[in-house]
Amino acid sequence: MEATEHIWMDGALVPWDEAKIHVLSHGLHYGTGAFEGIRAYETDTGTAVFRLTDHIDRLRRSAKAFGIPFEYSVEELVEVCKELLRVNGLRSGYIRPITFFGTGSMGLNPAGAKVRMVIAAWEWGAYLGEEGLQNGIRVAVSSWRRIGQNSFMPDAKGTGGYINSVMAKTAAIKAGYDEALLLNDDGLIAEGSGENLFMVRRGVVHTPPTSAGALDGLTRRSVYQLLEEDGYTMSESAITRTDLYYADEVFFTGTAAEVTPVREVDDRPVGDGKPGPVTRRAQELFMGTVHGKLDLHPEWLEYI
Ligand code: PMP
C-alpha cells in the first residue's frame, strides 16, 4: 500500500502518518463501524469517481442500520472525497470512508462514545490480480457460512462482519485458491468474501438476491443494468453450488475486483475453463463506462 499525503479525519486534513486513533476506540474492540470502498478512474475529461454519491449514500444507510449517528450530509462527504483526491494528486485510486465509535465508552453499549468519520485515498491496482482479470481466478466454497440475516446484516457494510469475510478469504488462500465463495445458512450461494457473484446458464445471467446474504453491490447493480440494456436476460435468483458446477460462465463483481472471471469452482472448470463471451462483454461494458469511453451512463461518473 502506497501512502498518500493526507487523510481526512473528522473535518480536517491530517498528514498520513498522523492519522491515528486511540487504542480504546469502541470500534476497534467490537467492530462498531461502517465503511465504503470507492474507485476513481482516469477519463479523457479528467478524474471521475464511479457512483460516488451512491457509495456515500450506502455508508449513510449502513450507519443507520448499525445505529451509528451520521453527522454529515451525503453532499458534504462527496465533496470531501473529491477534495482528498485533488490534494493528494491522485488521478485514479481507491477511496475508503469509514465511520465508527471512538473513545468514551468501553461497555458494549456505545452510548457516550464519540462518532468518528475518516476518509483515506490511495492508488490501488487490480484486487484479484491482472492475471485474474485476464484469465480468471480459482475459487472454492468456504466451510465458513456467510453471516446470516438473524446474526448480522449482510446487506450493510459493517466493519465487525468482515471478520467472517477475512476468515473465509484466508482459508481459501491457504488452501491454494484465489478467493472464497460463501454459502448462506440455507446452503445457497451468497457471495465472495468481498465480491458479488454472477452465473450464466442456458443464456440467462443470474445473481443471488440480497436476501440470500449478498451485499447490494454497486458494481453488481451497474453490471446487471448494463447487461440488461445490452439485451441479456437477467435474473435475481437463488443459486446452488451445483448450479455453479453446471454453469457456462461465472464471474465476480466489486469495486476492488471490478469484473473478474472465475475459471474454476471447487477444482471443476467453469465451462471450458476460459472466460466466456458474457463475462467479456460485462468487462467491456463496465470498464468502458467507468473510463468514460462508452457514453452509456454518464450520470454514474462524478468528476473531481
Ligand atoms: N460483497 C462484499 C462482502 C463486499 O465487501 C463488496 C465490496 N464492497 C461487494 C460485495 C461488492 O460491492 P461493490 O460493488 O459495491 O463494491
CSV table of C-alpha atoms and ligand atoms in Angstrom, one decimal:
chain,number,residue,atom,x,y,z
A,1,MET,CA,0.0,0.0,0.0
A,2,GLU,CA,1.4,3.3,-1.1
A,3,ALA,CA,0.9,6.2,1.3
A,4,THR,CA,-0.5,9.5,0.1
A,5,GLU,CA,0.0,12.9,1.7
A,6,HIS,CA,-3.3,13.5,3.5
A,7,ILE,CA,-6.1,11.7,5.2
A,8,TRP,CA,-9.3,13.5,6.2
A,9,MET,CA,-10.3,13.0,9.8
A,10,ASP,CA,-13.4,14.5,11.4
A,11,GLY,CA,-13.4,17.6,9.3
A,12,ALA,CA,-9.7,18.3,8.8
A,13,LEU,CA,-6.9,17.1,6.5
A,14,VAL,CA,-4.1,15.5,8.5
A,15,PRO,CA,-0.7,14.0,7.3
A,16,TRP,CA,-0.9,10.3,6.5
A,17,ASP,CA,1.4,9.3,9.4
A,18,GLU,CA,-0.5,11.3,11.9
A,19,ALA,CA,-4.0,9.9,11.2
A,20,LYS,CA,-4.2,7.9,14.4
A,21,ILE,CA,-6.9,6.8,16.8
A,22,HIS,CA,-6.9,5.8,20.5
A,23,VAL,CA,-6.4,2.1,21.3
A,24,LEU,CA,-9.6,2.2,23.4
A,25,SER,CA,-11.7,3.1,20.5
A,26,HIS,CA,-15.1,1.2,20.7
A,27,GLY,CA,-14.9,0.3,17.0
A,28,LEU,CA,-11.6,-1.4,17.4
A,29,HIS,CA,-12.8,-3.7,20.2
A,30,TYR,CA,-16.3,-4.5,19.0
A,31,GLY,CA,-16.4,-3.8,15.3
A,32,THR,CA,-18.9,-1.0,15.6
A,33,GLY,CA,-18.3,0.8,12.4
A,34,ALA,CA,-19.4,1.1,8.8
A,35,PHE,CA,-17.3,1.7,5.7
A,36,GLU,CA,-17.1,2.0,1.9
A,37,GLY,CA,-14.8,1.2,-0.9
A,38,ILE,CA,-14.9,3.5,-3.9
A,39,ARG,CA,-12.9,3.8,-7.1
A,40,ALA,CA,-11.8,6.8,-9.1
A,41,TYR,CA,-10.8,6.4,-12.7
A,42,GLU,CA,-8.9,8.5,-15.2
A,43,THR,CA,-11.0,9.5,-18.2
A,44,ASP,CA,-10.3,11.7,-21.2
A,45,THR,CA,-12.0,14.6,-19.5
A,46,GLY,CA,-10.5,14.2,-16.0
A,47,THR,CA,-10.7,12.0,-13.0
A,48,ALA,CA,-14.2,10.6,-12.3
A,49,VAL,CA,-15.3,8.8,-9.2
A,50,PHE,CA,-17.7,5.9,-10.0
A,51,ARG,CA,-21.1,6.3,-8.4
A,52,LEU,CA,-19.7,8.4,-5.6
A,53,THR,CA,-23.0,9.7,-4.3
A,54,ASP,CA,-24.5,6.2,-4.3
A,55,HIS,CA,-21.5,4.9,-2.3
A,56,ILE,CA,-21.7,7.6,0.3
A,57,ASP,CA,-25.5,7.1,0.5
A,58,ARG,CA,-24.8,3.4,1.2
A,59,LEU,CA,-22.4,4.5,4.0
A,60,ARG,CA,-25.2,6.5,5.4
A,61,ARG,CA,-27.6,3.6,5.2
A,62,SER,CA,-25.1,1.1,6.7
A,63,ALA,CA,-24.5,3.5,9.6
A,64,LYS,CA,-28.2,3.8,10.1
A,65,ALA,CA,-28.6,0.0,10.2
A,66,PHE,CA,-26.0,-0.3,12.9
A,67,GLY,CA,-27.3,2.7,14.9
A,68,ILE,CA,-24.2,4.9,14.3
A,69,PRO,CA,-25.2,8.6,14.2
A,70,PHE,CA,-24.4,10.1,10.9
A,71,GLU,CA,-23.4,13.7,11.4
A,72,TYR,CA,-22.6,14.8,7.8
A,73,SER,CA,-24.7,15.2,4.7
A,74,VAL,CA,-24.1,12.9,1.8
A,75,GLU,CA,-23.2,16.0,-0.3
A,76,GLU,CA,-20.6,17.2,2.2
A,77,LEU,CA,-18.8,13.8,2.2
A,78,VAL,CA,-19.0,13.6,-1.6
A,79,GLU,CA,-17.1,16.9,-1.7
A,80,VAL,CA,-14.6,15.7,0.8
A,81,CYS,CA,-13.8,12.6,-1.3
A,82,LYS,CA,-13.2,14.8,-4.4
A,83,GLU,CA,-11.1,17.2,-2.4
A,84,LEU,CA,-9.0,14.4,-1.0
A,85,LEU,CA,-8.2,13.1,-4.5
A,86,ARG,CA,-7.2,16.6,-5.6
A,87,VAL,CA,-4.9,17.4,-2.6
A,88,ASN,CA,-3.2,14.0,-2.9
A,89,GLY,CA,-2.7,14.5,-6.6
A,90,LEU,CA,-4.4,11.2,-7.4
A,91,ARG,CA,-5.8,10.9,-10.9
A,92,SER,CA,-7.2,7.4,-10.1
A,93,GLY,CA,-7.3,5.4,-7.0
A,94,TYR,CA,-9.3,3.8,-4.2
A,95,ILE,CA,-11.3,5.8,-1.6
A,96,ARG,CA,-12.0,4.4,1.9
A,97,PRO,CA,-14.5,6.2,4.0
A,98,ILE,CA,-15.1,4.8,7.5
A,99,THR,CA,-17.2,5.8,10.4
A,100,PHE,CA,-17.0,4.2,13.8
A,101,PHE,CA,-17.5,4.7,17.6
A,102,GLY,CA,-14.3,6.1,19.1
A,103,THR,CA,-13.5,6.6,22.8
A,104,GLY,CA,-15.8,7.5,25.6
A,105,SER,CA,-17.4,4.1,26.4
A,106,MET,CA,-15.8,0.6,26.9
A,107,GLY,CA,-19.1,-1.3,27.6
A,108,LEU,CA,-20.9,-2.9,24.8
A,109,ASN,CA,-23.4,0.0,24.7
A,110,PRO,CA,-21.6,2.6,22.6
A,111,ALA,CA,-23.7,5.5,24.1
A,112,GLY,CA,-21.2,8.1,25.1
A,113,ALA,CA,-18.6,7.1,22.6
A,114,LYS,CA,-17.6,9.8,20.1
A,115,VAL,CA,-18.5,9.1,16.5
A,116,ARG,CA,-15.5,9.4,14.1
A,117,MET,CA,-15.5,9.9,10.4
A,118,VAL,CA,-12.4,9.2,8.4
A,119,ILE,CA,-11.7,9.2,4.6
A,120,ALA,CA,-8.4,8.0,3.0
A,121,ALA,CA,-7.4,7.5,-0.6
A,122,TRP,CA,-4.5,5.8,-2.3
A,123,GLU,CA,-3.6,4.1,-5.5
A,124,TRP,CA,-4.8,0.5,-5.9
A,125,GLY,CA,-4.4,-1.8,-8.9
A,126,ALA,CA,-6.4,-5.0,-9.7
A,127,TYR,CA,-7.6,-6.6,-6.4
A,128,LEU,CA,-7.5,-10.1,-7.7
A,129,GLY,CA,-4.5,-9.5,-9.9
A,130,GLU,CA,-4.1,-8.6,-13.6
A,131,GLU,CA,-3.8,-12.2,-14.4
A,132,GLY,CA,-7.1,-12.9,-12.7
A,133,LEU,CA,-8.8,-10.2,-14.8
A,134,GLN,CA,-7.5,-11.7,-18.0
A,135,ASN,CA,-7.7,-15.4,-17.4
A,136,GLY,CA,-10.0,-15.9,-14.4
A,137,ILE,CA,-9.5,-17.0,-10.9
A,138,ARG,CA,-9.9,-20.2,-8.9
A,139,VAL,CA,-12.5,-20.2,-6.2
A,140,ALA,CA,-13.6,-22.7,-3.6
A,141,VAL,CA,-16.8,-22.9,-1.5
A,142,SER,CA,-15.8,-22.0,2.1
A,143,SER,CA,-16.5,-24.1,5.1
A,144,TRP,CA,-17.5,-20.8,6.8
A,145,ARG,CA,-21.1,-19.6,6.2
A,146,ARG,CA,-21.9,-16.0,5.3
A,147,ILE,CA,-23.1,-14.3,8.5
A,148,GLY,CA,-26.9,-14.8,8.4
A,149,GLN,CA,-29.7,-12.3,8.4
A,150,ASN,CA,-30.5,-13.1,12.0
A,151,SER,CA,-27.0,-12.6,13.3
A,152,PHE,CA,-25.9,-9.6,11.3
A,153,MET,CA,-26.9,-7.6,8.3
A,154,PRO,CA,-25.0,-8.9,5.3
A,155,ASP,CA,-26.5,-6.1,3.2
A,156,ALA,CA,-24.9,-3.4,5.4
A,157,LYS,CA,-21.2,-2.7,5.2
A,158,GLY,CA,-20.4,-3.1,8.9
A,159,THR,CA,-16.8,-3.4,10.0
A,160,GLY,CA,-17.4,-6.2,12.5
A,161,GLY,CA,-18.9,-8.5,10.0
A,162,TYR,CA,-15.7,-8.5,7.9
A,163,ILE,CA,-14.1,-11.0,10.3
A,164,ASN,CA,-16.4,-13.5,8.6
A,165,SER,CA,-15.0,-12.5,5.2
A,166,VAL,CA,-11.4,-12.4,6.4
A,167,MET,CA,-11.7,-16.0,7.8
A,168,ALA,CA,-13.1,-17.3,4.5
A,169,LYS,CA,-10.6,-15.4,2.4
A,170,THR,CA,-7.5,-16.5,4.4
A,171,ALA,CA,-8.7,-20.2,4.5
A,172,ALA,CA,-9.2,-20.1,0.7
A,173,ILE,CA,-5.7,-18.6,0.1
A,174,LYS,CA,-4.1,-21.1,2.5
A,175,ALA,CA,-5.7,-23.9,0.6
A,176,GLY,CA,-4.3,-22.6,-2.7
A,177,TYR,CA,-7.3,-20.8,-4.2
A,178,ASP,CA,-7.6,-17.2,-5.1
A,179,GLU,CA,-10.9,-16.4,-3.4
A,180,ALA,CA,-13.6,-17.9,-1.2
A,181,LEU,CA,-17.3,-18.3,-2.1
A,182,LEU,CA,-19.7,-18.2,0.9
A,183,LEU,CA,-22.9,-20.1,1.2
A,184,ASN,CA,-25.7,-18.9,3.5
A,185,ASP,CA,-27.3,-20.9,6.3
A,186,ASP,CA,-29.7,-22.5,3.7
A,187,GLY,CA,-26.8,-23.7,1.6
A,188,LEU,CA,-27.5,-21.2,-1.2
A,189,ILE,CA,-24.7,-19.0,-2.7
A,190,ALA,CA,-24.4,-15.7,-1.0
A,191,GLU,CA,-21.3,-14.0,-2.4
A,192,GLY,CA,-17.5,-13.9,-2.5
A,193,SER,CA,-15.6,-12.6,0.6
A,194,GLY,CA,-15.6,-9.1,-1.0
A,195,GLU,CA,-17.4,-9.5,-4.3
A,196,ASN,CA,-20.9,-10.3,-5.7
A,197,LEU,CA,-21.3,-13.4,-7.9
A,198,PHE,CA,-22.9,-13.8,-11.4
A,199,MET,CA,-23.6,-17.0,-13.2
A,200,VAL,CA,-24.5,-17.6,-16.8
A,201,ARG,CA,-26.6,-20.7,-17.6
A,202,ARG,CA,-28.7,-21.6,-20.6
A,203,GLY,CA,-28.4,-18.0,-21.8
A,204,VAL,CA,-29.7,-16.4,-18.6
A,205,VAL,CA,-27.5,-14.3,-16.4
A,206,HIS,CA,-28.2,-14.9,-12.7
A,207,THR,CA,-27.1,-13.2,-9.5
A,208,PRO,CA,-28.3,-14.1,-5.9
A,209,PRO,CA,-30.7,-11.6,-4.3
A,210,THR,CA,-29.6,-9.6,-1.3
A,211,SER,CA,-32.0,-11.8,0.8
A,212,ALA,CA,-29.5,-14.7,0.1
A,213,GLY,CA,-26.9,-12.8,2.1
A,214,ALA,CA,-25.3,-10.7,-0.7
A,215,LEU,CA,-24.3,-7.1,-0.3
A,216,ASP,CA,-26.3,-4.8,-2.7
A,217,GLY,CA,-23.1,-4.1,-4.5
A,218,LEU,CA,-22.9,-1.0,-6.7
A,219,THR,CA,-20.8,-2.9,-9.3
A,220,ARG,CA,-23.4,-5.7,-9.2
A,221,ARG,CA,-26.2,-3.2,-9.8
A,222,SER,CA,-24.3,-1.5,-12.6
A,223,VAL,CA,-23.3,-4.7,-14.4
A,224,TYR,CA,-26.9,-6.0,-14.1
A,225,GLN,CA,-28.3,-2.9,-15.7
A,226,LEU,CA,-25.6,-2.6,-18.4
A,227,LEU,CA,-26.1,-6.2,-19.4
A,228,GLU,CA,-29.9,-5.9,-19.3
A,229,GLU,CA,-29.7,-2.8,-21.5
A,230,ASP,CA,-27.4,-4.7,-23.8
A,231,GLY,CA,-30.1,-7.2,-24.4
A,232,TYR,CA,-29.2,-10.0,-22.0
A,233,THR,CA,-31.9,-11.8,-19.9
A,234,MET,CA,-31.2,-11.1,-16.3
A,235,SER,CA,-32.5,-12.8,-13.2
A,236,GLU,CA,-32.0,-12.3,-9.4
A,237,SER,CA,-32.5,-15.8,-8.2
A,238,ALA,CA,-31.3,-18.4,-5.8
A,239,ILE,CA,-28.1,-20.2,-6.9
A,240,THR,CA,-26.9,-23.5,-5.6
A,241,ARG,CA,-23.4,-24.9,-5.5
A,242,THR,CA,-24.5,-27.5,-8.1
A,243,ASP,CA,-25.7,-24.7,-10.4
A,244,LEU,CA,-22.2,-23.3,-10.4
A,245,TYR,CA,-20.7,-26.7,-11.4
A,246,TYR,CA,-23.1,-26.8,-14.4
A,247,ALA,CA,-22.7,-23.1,-15.2
A,248,ASP,CA,-21.4,-21.9,-18.6
A,249,GLU,CA,-19.8,-18.8,-17.0
A,250,VAL,CA,-19.2,-17.4,-13.6
A,251,PHE,CA,-17.8,-14.0,-12.7
A,252,PHE,CA,-17.3,-11.7,-9.7
A,253,THR,CA,-18.1,-8.0,-9.4
A,254,GLY,CA,-16.9,-5.5,-6.9
A,255,THR,CA,-15.4,-2.0,-6.6
A,256,ALA,CA,-12.0,-3.6,-5.9
A,257,ALA,CA,-12.4,-6.7,-8.1
A,258,GLU,CA,-14.2,-4.8,-10.9
A,259,VAL,CA,-15.4,-7.7,-13.2
A,260,THR,CA,-13.2,-10.7,-12.6
A,261,PRO,CA,-13.9,-14.0,-14.4
A,262,VAL,CA,-14.0,-17.2,-12.3
A,263,ARG,CA,-12.4,-20.1,-14.2
A,264,GLU,CA,-12.7,-22.9,-11.6
A,265,VAL,CA,-15.2,-23.6,-8.8
A,266,ASP,CA,-14.1,-26.3,-6.3
A,267,ASP,CA,-11.5,-27.7,-8.8
A,268,ARG,CA,-14.1,-28.0,-11.5
A,269,PRO,CA,-13.5,-25.9,-14.6
A,270,VAL,CA,-16.3,-23.4,-15.3
A,271,GLY,CA,-17.5,-24.0,-18.9
A,272,ASP,CA,-14.3,-24.7,-20.9
A,273,GLY,CA,-12.2,-23.1,-18.2
A,274,LYS,CA,-11.8,-19.8,-20.0
A,275,PRO,CA,-13.7,-16.5,-19.6
A,276,GLY,CA,-16.8,-16.7,-21.7
A,277,PRO,CA,-18.5,-14.1,-24.0
A,278,VAL,CA,-20.9,-12.7,-21.4
A,279,THR,CA,-18.1,-12.2,-18.9
A,280,ARG,CA,-16.0,-10.5,-21.6
A,281,ARG,CA,-19.0,-8.3,-22.6
A,282,ALA,CA,-19.6,-7.4,-18.9
A,283,GLN,CA,-15.9,-6.4,-18.6
A,284,GLU,CA,-16.1,-4.3,-21.8
A,285,LEU,CA,-19.3,-2.5,-20.7
A,286,PHE,CA,-18.1,-1.9,-17.2
A,287,MET,CA,-14.6,-0.8,-17.9
A,288,GLY,CA,-15.8,1.3,-20.9
A,289,THR,CA,-18.3,3.0,-18.7
A,290,VAL,CA,-16.0,3.8,-15.7
A,291,HIS,CA,-13.3,5.2,-18.0
A,292,GLY,CA,-15.9,7.3,-19.9
A,293,LYS,CA,-15.2,5.5,-23.2
A,294,LEU,CA,-18.8,4.4,-23.5
A,295,ASP,CA,-21.4,7.0,-23.0
A,296,LEU,CA,-24.0,4.7,-21.5
A,297,HIS,CA,-24.4,6.1,-18.0
A,298,PRO,CA,-22.6,9.5,-17.8
A,299,GLU,CA,-24.6,10.1,-14.6
A,300,TRP,CA,-22.5,7.4,-12.8
A,301,LEU,CA,-19.3,9.4,-13.3
A,302,GLU,CA,-18.7,12.2,-10.8
A,303,TYR,CA,-15.8,14.3,-11.9
A,304,ILE,CA,-13.5,15.8,-9.3
B,1,PMP,N1,-19.8,-8.1,-1.2
B,1,PMP,C1,-19.0,-7.7,-0.2
B,1,PMP,C2,-19.0,-8.5,1.1
B,1,PMP,C3,-18.2,-6.6,-0.3
B,1,PMP,O1,-17.3,-6.3,0.7
B,1,PMP,C4,-18.2,-5.9,-1.5
B,1,PMP,C5,-17.3,-4.7,-1.7
B,1,PMP,N2,-17.9,-3.5,-1.2
B,1,PMP,C6,-19.0,-6.3,-2.6
B,1,PMP,C7,-19.8,-7.4,-2.3
B,1,PMP,C8,-19.1,-5.6,-3.8
B,1,PMP,O2,-19.8,-4.3,-3.7
B,1,PMP,P1,-19.5,-3.1,-4.6
B,1,PMP,O3,-19.7,-3.5,-6.0
B,1,PMP,O4,-20.4,-2.0,-4.1
B,1,PMP,O5,-18.1,-2.7,-4.3
